[in-house]
Tab-separated table of C-alpha atoms and ligand atoms in Angstrom:
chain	number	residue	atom	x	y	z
A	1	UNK	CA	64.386	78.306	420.663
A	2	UNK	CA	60.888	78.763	421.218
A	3	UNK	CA	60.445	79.573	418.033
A	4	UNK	CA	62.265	76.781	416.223
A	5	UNK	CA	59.949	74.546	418.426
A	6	UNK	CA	57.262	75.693	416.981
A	7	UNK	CA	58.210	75.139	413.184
A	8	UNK	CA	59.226	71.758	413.793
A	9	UNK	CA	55.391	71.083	415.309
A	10	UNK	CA	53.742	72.526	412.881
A	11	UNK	CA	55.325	70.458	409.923
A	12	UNK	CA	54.675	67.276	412.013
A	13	UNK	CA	51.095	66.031	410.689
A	14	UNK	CA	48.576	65.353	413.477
A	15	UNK	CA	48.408	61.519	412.208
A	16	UNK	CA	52.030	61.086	412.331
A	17	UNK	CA	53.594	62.817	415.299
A	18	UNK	CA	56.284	60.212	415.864
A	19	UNK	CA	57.247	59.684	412.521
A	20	UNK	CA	56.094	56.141	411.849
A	21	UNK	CA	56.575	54.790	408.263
A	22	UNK	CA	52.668	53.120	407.217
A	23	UNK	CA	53.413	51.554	404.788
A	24	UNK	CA	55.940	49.103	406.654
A	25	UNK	CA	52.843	47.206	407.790
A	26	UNK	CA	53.359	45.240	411.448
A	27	UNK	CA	53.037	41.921	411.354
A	28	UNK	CA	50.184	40.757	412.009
A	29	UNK	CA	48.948	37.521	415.224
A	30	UNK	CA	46.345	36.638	412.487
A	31	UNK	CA	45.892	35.406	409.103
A	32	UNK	CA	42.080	36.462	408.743
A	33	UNK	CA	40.818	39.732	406.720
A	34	UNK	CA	39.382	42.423	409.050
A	35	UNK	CA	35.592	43.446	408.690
A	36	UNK	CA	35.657	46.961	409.825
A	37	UNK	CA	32.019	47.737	410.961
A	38	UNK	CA	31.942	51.202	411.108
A	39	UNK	CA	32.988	54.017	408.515
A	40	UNK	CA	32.158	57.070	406.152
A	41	UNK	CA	32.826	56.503	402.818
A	42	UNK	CA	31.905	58.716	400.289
A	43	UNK	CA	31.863	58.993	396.326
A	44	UNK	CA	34.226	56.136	394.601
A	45	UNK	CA	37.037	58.484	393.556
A	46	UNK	CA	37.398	59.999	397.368
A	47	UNK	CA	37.072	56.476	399.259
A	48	UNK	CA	39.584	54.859	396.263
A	49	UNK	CA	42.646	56.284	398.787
A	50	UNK	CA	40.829	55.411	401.756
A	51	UNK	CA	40.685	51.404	400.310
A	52	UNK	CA	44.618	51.622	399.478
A	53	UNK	CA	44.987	51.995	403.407
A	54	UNK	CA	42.521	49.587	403.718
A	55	UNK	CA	43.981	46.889	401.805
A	56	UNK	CA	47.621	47.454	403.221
A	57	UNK	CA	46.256	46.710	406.834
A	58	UNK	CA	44.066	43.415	406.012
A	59	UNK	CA	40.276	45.004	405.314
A	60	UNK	CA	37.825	43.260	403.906
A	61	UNK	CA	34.501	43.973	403.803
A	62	UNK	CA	33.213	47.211	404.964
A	63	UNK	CA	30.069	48.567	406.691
A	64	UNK	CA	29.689	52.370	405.892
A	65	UNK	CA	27.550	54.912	406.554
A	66	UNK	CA	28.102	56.942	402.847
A	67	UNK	CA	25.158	58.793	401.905
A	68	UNK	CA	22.198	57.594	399.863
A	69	UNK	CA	23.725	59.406	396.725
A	70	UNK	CA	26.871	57.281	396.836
A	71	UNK	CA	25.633	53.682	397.399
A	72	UNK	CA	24.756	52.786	393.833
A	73	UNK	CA	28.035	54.280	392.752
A	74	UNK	CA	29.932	52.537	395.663
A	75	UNK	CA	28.430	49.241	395.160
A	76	UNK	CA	29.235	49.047	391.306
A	77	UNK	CA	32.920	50.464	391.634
A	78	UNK	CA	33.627	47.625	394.414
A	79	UNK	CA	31.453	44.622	393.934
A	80	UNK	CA	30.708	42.576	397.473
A	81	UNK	CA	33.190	45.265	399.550
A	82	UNK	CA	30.406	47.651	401.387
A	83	UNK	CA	27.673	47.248	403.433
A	84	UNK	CA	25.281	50.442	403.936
A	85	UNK	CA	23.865	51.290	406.646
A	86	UNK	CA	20.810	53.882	406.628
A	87	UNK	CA	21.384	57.916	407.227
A	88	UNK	CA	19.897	60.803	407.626
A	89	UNK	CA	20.422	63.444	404.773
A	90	UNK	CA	22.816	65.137	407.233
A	91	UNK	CA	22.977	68.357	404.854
A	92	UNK	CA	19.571	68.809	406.333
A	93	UNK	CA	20.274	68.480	409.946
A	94	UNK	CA	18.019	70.835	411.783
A	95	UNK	CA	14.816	71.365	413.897
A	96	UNK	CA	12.177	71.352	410.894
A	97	UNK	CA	10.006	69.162	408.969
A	98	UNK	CA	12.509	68.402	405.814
A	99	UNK	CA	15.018	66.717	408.089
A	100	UNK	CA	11.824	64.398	409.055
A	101	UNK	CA	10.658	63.922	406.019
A	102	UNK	CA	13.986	63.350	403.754
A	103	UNK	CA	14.866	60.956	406.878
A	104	UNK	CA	11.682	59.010	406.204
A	105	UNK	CA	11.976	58.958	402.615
A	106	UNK	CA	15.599	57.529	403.046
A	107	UNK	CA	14.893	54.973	405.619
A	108	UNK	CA	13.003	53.090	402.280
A	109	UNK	CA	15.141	54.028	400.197
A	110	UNK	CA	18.180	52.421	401.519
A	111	UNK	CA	16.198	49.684	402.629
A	112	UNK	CA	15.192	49.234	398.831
A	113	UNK	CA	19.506	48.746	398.119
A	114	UNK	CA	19.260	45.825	400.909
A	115	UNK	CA	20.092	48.106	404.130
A	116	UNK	CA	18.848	47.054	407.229
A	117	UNK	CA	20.681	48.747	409.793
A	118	UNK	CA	19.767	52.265	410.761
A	119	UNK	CA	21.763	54.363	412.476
A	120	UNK	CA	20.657	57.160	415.047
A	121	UNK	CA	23.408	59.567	415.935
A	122	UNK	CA	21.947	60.957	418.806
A	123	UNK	CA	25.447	62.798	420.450
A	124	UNK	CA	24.508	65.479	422.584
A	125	UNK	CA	25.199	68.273	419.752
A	126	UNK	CA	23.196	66.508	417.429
A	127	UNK	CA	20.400	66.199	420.037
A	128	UNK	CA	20.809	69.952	420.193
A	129	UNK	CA	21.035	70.357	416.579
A	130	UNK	CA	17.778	68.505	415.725
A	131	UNK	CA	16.097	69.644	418.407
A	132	UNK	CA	15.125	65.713	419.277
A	133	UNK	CA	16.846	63.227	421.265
A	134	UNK	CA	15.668	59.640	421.084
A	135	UNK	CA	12.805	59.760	423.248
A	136	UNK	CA	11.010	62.517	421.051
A	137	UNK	CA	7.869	61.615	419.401
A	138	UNK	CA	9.064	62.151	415.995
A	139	UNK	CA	12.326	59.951	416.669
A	140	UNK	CA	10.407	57.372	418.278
A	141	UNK	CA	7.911	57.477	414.955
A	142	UNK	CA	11.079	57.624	412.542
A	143	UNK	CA	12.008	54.236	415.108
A	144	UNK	CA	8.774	52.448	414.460
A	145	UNK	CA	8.890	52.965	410.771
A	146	UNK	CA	12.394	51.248	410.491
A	147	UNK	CA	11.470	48.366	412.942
A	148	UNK	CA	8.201	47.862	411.047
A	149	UNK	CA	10.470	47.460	407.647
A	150	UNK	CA	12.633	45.266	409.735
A	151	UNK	CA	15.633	47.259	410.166
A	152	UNK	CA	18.069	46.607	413.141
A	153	UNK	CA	19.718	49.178	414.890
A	154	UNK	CA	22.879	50.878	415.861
A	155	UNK	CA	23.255	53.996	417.779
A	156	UNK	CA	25.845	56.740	418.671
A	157	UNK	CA	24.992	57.855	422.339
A	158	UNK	CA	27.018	60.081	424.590
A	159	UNK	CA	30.827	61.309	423.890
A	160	UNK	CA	33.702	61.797	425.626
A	161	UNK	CA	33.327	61.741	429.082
A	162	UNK	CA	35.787	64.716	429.134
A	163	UNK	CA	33.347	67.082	427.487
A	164	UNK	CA	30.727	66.993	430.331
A	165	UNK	CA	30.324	69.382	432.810
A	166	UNK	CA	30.469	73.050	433.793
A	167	UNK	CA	32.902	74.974	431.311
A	168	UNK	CA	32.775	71.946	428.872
A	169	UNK	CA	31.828	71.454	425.621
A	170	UNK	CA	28.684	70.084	427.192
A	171	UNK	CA	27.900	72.424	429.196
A	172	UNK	CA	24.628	71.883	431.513
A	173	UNK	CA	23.798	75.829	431.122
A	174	UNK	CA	23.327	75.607	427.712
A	175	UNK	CA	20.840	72.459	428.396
A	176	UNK	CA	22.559	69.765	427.975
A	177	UNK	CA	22.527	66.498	430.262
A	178	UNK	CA	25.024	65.136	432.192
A	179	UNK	CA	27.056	62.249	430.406
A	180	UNK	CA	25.585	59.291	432.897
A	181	UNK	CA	21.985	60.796	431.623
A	182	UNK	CA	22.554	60.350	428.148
A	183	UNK	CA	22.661	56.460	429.019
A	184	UNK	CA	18.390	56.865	429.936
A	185	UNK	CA	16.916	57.101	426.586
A	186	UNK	CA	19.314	54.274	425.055
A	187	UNK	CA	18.237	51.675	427.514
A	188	UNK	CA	14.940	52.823	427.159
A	189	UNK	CA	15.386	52.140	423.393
A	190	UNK	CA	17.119	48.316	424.510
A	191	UNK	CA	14.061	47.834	426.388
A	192	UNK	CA	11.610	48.479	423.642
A	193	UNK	CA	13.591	46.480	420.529
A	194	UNK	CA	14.601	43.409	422.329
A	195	UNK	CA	14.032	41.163	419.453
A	196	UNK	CA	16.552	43.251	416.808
A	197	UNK	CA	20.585	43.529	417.117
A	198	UNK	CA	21.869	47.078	418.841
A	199	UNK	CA	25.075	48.099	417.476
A	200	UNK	CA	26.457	50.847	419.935
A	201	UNK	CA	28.851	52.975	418.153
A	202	UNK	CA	31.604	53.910	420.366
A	203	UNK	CA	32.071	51.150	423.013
A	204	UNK	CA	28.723	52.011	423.168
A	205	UNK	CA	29.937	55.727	424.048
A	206	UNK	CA	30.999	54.163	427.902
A	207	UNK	CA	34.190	53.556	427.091
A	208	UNK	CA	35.108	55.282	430.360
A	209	UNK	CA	32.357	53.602	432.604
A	210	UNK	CA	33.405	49.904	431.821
A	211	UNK	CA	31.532	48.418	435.170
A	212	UNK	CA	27.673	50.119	433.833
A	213	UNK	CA	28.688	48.749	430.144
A	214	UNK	CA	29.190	45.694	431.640
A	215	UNK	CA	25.543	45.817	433.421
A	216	UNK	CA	24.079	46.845	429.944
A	217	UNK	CA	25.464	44.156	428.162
A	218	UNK	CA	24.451	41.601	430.864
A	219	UNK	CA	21.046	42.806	431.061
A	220	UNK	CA	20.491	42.919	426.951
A	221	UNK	CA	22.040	40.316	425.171
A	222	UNK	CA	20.543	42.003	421.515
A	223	UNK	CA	23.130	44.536	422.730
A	224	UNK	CA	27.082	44.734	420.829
A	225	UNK	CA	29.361	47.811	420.515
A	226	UNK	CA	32.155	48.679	418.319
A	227	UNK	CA	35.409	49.461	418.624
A	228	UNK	CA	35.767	52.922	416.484
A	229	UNK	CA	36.812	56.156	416.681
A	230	UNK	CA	40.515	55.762	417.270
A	231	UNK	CA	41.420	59.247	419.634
A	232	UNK	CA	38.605	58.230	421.584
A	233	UNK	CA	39.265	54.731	421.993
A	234	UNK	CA	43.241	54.708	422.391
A	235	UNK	CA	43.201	57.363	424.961
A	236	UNK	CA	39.997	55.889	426.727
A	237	UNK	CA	41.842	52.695	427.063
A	238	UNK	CA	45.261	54.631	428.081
A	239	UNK	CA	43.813	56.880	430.878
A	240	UNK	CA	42.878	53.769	433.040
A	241	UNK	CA	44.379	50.665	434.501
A	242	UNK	CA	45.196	48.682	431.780
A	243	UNK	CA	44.402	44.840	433.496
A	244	UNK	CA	40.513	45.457	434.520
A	245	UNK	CA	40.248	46.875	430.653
A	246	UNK	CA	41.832	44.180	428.983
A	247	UNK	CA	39.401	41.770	431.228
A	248	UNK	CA	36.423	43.435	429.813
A	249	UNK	CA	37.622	43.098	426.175
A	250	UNK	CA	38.343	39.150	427.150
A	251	UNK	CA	34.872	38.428	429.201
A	252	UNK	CA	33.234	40.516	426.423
A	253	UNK	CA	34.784	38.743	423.591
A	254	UNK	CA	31.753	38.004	421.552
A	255	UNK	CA	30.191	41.249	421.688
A	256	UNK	CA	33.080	43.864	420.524
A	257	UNK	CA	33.451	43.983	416.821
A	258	UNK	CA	36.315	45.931	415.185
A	259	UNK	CA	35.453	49.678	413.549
A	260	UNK	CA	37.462	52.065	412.739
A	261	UNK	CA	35.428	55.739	411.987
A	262	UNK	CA	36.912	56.402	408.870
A	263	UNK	CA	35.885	59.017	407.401
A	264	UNK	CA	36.496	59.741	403.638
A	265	UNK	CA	37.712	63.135	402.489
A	266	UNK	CA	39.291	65.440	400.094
A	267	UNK	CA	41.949	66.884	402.765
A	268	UNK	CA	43.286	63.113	403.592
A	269	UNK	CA	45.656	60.989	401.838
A	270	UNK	CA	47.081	57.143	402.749
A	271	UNK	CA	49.222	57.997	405.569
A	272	UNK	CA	45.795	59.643	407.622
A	273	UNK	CA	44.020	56.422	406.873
A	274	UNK	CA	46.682	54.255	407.378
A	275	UNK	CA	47.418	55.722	410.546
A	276	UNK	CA	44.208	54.726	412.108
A	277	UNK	CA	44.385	50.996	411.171
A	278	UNK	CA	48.719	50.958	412.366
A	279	UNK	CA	46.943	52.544	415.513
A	280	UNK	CA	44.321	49.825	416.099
A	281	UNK	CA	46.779	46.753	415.146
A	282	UNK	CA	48.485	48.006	417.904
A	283	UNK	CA	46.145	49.010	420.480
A	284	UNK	CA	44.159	45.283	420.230
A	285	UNK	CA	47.535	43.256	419.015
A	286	UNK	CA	50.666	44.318	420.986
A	287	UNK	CA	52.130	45.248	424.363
A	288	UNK	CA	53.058	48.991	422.677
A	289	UNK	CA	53.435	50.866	425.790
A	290	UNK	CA	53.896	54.626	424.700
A	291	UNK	CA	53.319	57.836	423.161
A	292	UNK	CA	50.147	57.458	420.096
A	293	UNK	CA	51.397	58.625	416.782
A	294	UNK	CA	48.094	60.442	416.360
A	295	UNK	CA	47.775	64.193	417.610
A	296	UNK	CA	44.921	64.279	420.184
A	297	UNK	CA	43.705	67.448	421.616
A	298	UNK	CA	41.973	65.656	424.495
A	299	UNK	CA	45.033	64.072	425.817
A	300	UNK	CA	46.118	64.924	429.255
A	301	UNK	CA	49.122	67.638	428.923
A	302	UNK	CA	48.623	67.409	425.119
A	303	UNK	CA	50.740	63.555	424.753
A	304	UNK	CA	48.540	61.241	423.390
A	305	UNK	CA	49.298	57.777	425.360
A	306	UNK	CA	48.504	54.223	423.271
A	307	UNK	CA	48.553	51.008	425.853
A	308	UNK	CA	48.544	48.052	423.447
A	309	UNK	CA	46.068	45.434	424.896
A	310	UNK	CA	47.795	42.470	423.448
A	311	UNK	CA	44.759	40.027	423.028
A	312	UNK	CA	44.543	36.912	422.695
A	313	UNK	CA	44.524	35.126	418.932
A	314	UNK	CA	41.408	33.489	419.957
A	315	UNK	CA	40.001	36.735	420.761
A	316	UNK	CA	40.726	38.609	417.960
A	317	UNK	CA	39.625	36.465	415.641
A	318	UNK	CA	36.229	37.383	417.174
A	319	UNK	CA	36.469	41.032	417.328
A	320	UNK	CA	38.242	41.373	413.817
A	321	UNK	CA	35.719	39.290	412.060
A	322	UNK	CA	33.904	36.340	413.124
A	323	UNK	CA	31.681	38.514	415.294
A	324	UNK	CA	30.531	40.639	412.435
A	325	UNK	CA	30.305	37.179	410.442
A	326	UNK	CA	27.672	36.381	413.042
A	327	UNK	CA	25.867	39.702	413.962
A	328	UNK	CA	25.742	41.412	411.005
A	329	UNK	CA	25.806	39.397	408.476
A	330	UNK	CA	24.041	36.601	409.881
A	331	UNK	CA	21.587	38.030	412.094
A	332	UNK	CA	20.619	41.546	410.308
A	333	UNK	CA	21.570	40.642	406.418
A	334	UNK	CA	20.609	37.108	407.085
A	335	UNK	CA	23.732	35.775	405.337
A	336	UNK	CA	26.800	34.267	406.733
A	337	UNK	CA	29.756	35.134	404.881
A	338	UNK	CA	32.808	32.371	404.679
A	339	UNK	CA	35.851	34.453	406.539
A	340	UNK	CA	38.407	35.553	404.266
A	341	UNK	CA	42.419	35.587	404.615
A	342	UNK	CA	45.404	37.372	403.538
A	343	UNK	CA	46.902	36.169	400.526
B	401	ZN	ZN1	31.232	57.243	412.915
């Protein structure tokens, strides 16, 4: 018995645990093309799946963070769909000079293809990793260079609450801070850029501490977060009272903008792609009340939970596209794009 169980798990793929068929597409509250604001795209062969997905759920135009070798390529293969935003040469990721140096060197040269938001992924293994969080001298250097060119900024701060703490991934014996600590540098960051947009990756990263979100938000109005990295996100929104949540993403309405964390890769075909955007429509859309058809070793007892929010139409026209429209296009590209719709 035990044994059959386990054959049967291991043929179920972790972005389709329950079975769901992607490419029957739910229907959707609105008629407007999605901006997703946050993914990894990669050479045009790779993301060409990755767009299949993409086009089945109602994406438009894109913001990625592909590397500086791909943009060129990216931009010619599909005219008007991608937006770049600046990256480290993550290949180099590590305590000495080149990191610095390549980091500087592509800060211009994405800015020279018409980026002008710069991400800082400043996680608390990438702190460790680069030896520099985002109060280091360097970082704050690498900062001043970018606002000087006139980039705006977006940030990935903190993770999972769930992998703070003694016996954690983050543990504090190996150096690390707690996860209400990571919050310091970022405001101190808010403080010093109040005159350029702040993308927070992540919910900001505080999905799980909605009420000192809220104070962020209230006290920076430069400040807007995204609503990517699905695992994260669906099980964030899951683990708590459902009401008080939804009333954030309601009071908040102009300051959430949809993202998904795609990343592009060799090992993923439509159905992992798909997956993410059938698990979003449903998340912000509908009153789905039940297990999440994606595999998430983080869940409590190992079931992954999804708690459809079941927004408003009003409300998701915001956070699917018109607060993109406004924030990134208008305010860091200077251009307003008309909103698209399905055909
Ligand atoms: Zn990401």
């Amino acid at each position: 018995m035990t044994e059959q169980v386990n054959v049967a798990k291991s043929a179920v793929p972790p972005h389709n645990r329950l079975g769901i068929n992607y490419r029957d597409i739910p229907r959707r509250k609105i008629s407007s093309l999605i901006i997703d604001a946050h993914t990894h795209t990669r050479d045009p062969a790779l993301t060409r799946e990755f767009l299949r997905a993409a086009d089945a759920y109602g994406i438009g135009k894109i913001w990625t963070m592909a590397p500086l070798e791909d943009v060129d390529a990216l931009r010619e293969a599909f005219p008007g769909r991608f937006e770049f935003i600046a990256i480290p040469k993550w290949q180099n990721l590590g305590p000495g000079e080149d990191f610095i140096k390549e980091w500087r060197r592509r800060i211009d040269a994405f800015y020279a293809r018409g980026s002008r938001l710069i991400k800082f992924h400043n996680a608390p293994g990438t702190q460790k990793r680069m030896g520099m969080n985002l109060d280091h001298p360097e970082m704050q250097s690498i900062m001043r260079q970018a606002y000087e060119l006139g980039y705006h900024f977006m940030t990935h701060v903190g993770d999972p609450k769930a992998w703070f703490g003694p016996g954690k991934k983050y543990d504090p014996k190996d150096g690390h801070k707690s996860y209400l600590e990571q919050f310091e540098m970022l405001d101190r960051m808010l403080e010093k850029y109040p005159d350029r947009v702040h993308l927070g990756a992540h919910i900001g990263g505080s999905l799980e501490e909605l009420d000192l979100l809220q104070r962020r938000l209230d006290r920076f109005p430069h400040y807007i977060v995204d609503s990517s990295a699905t695992k994260w996100i669906v099980r964030g929104i899951a683990e708590q009272p459902l009401e008080p949540v939804r009333e954030f993403f309601i009071r908040n309405q102009d300051r959430i903008l949809f993202g998904s964390d795609l990343v592009v890769g060799e090992k993923y075909d439509f159905d992992h792609y798909a997956s993410r955007y059938w698990v979003h429509l449903q998340q912000w859309e509908t009153s789905y009340h039940g297990e999440s058809p994606i595999d998430d070793p983080d869940a409590a007892n190992g079931v992954p939970y999804l708690h459809g929010l079941n927004l408003p139409a009003a409300v998701l026209e915001k956070l699917y596209h018109i607060n993109a429209e406004k924030w990134l296009f208008g305010k860091v590209l200077g251009k307003a794009p008309q909103p698209e719709s399905l055909a």
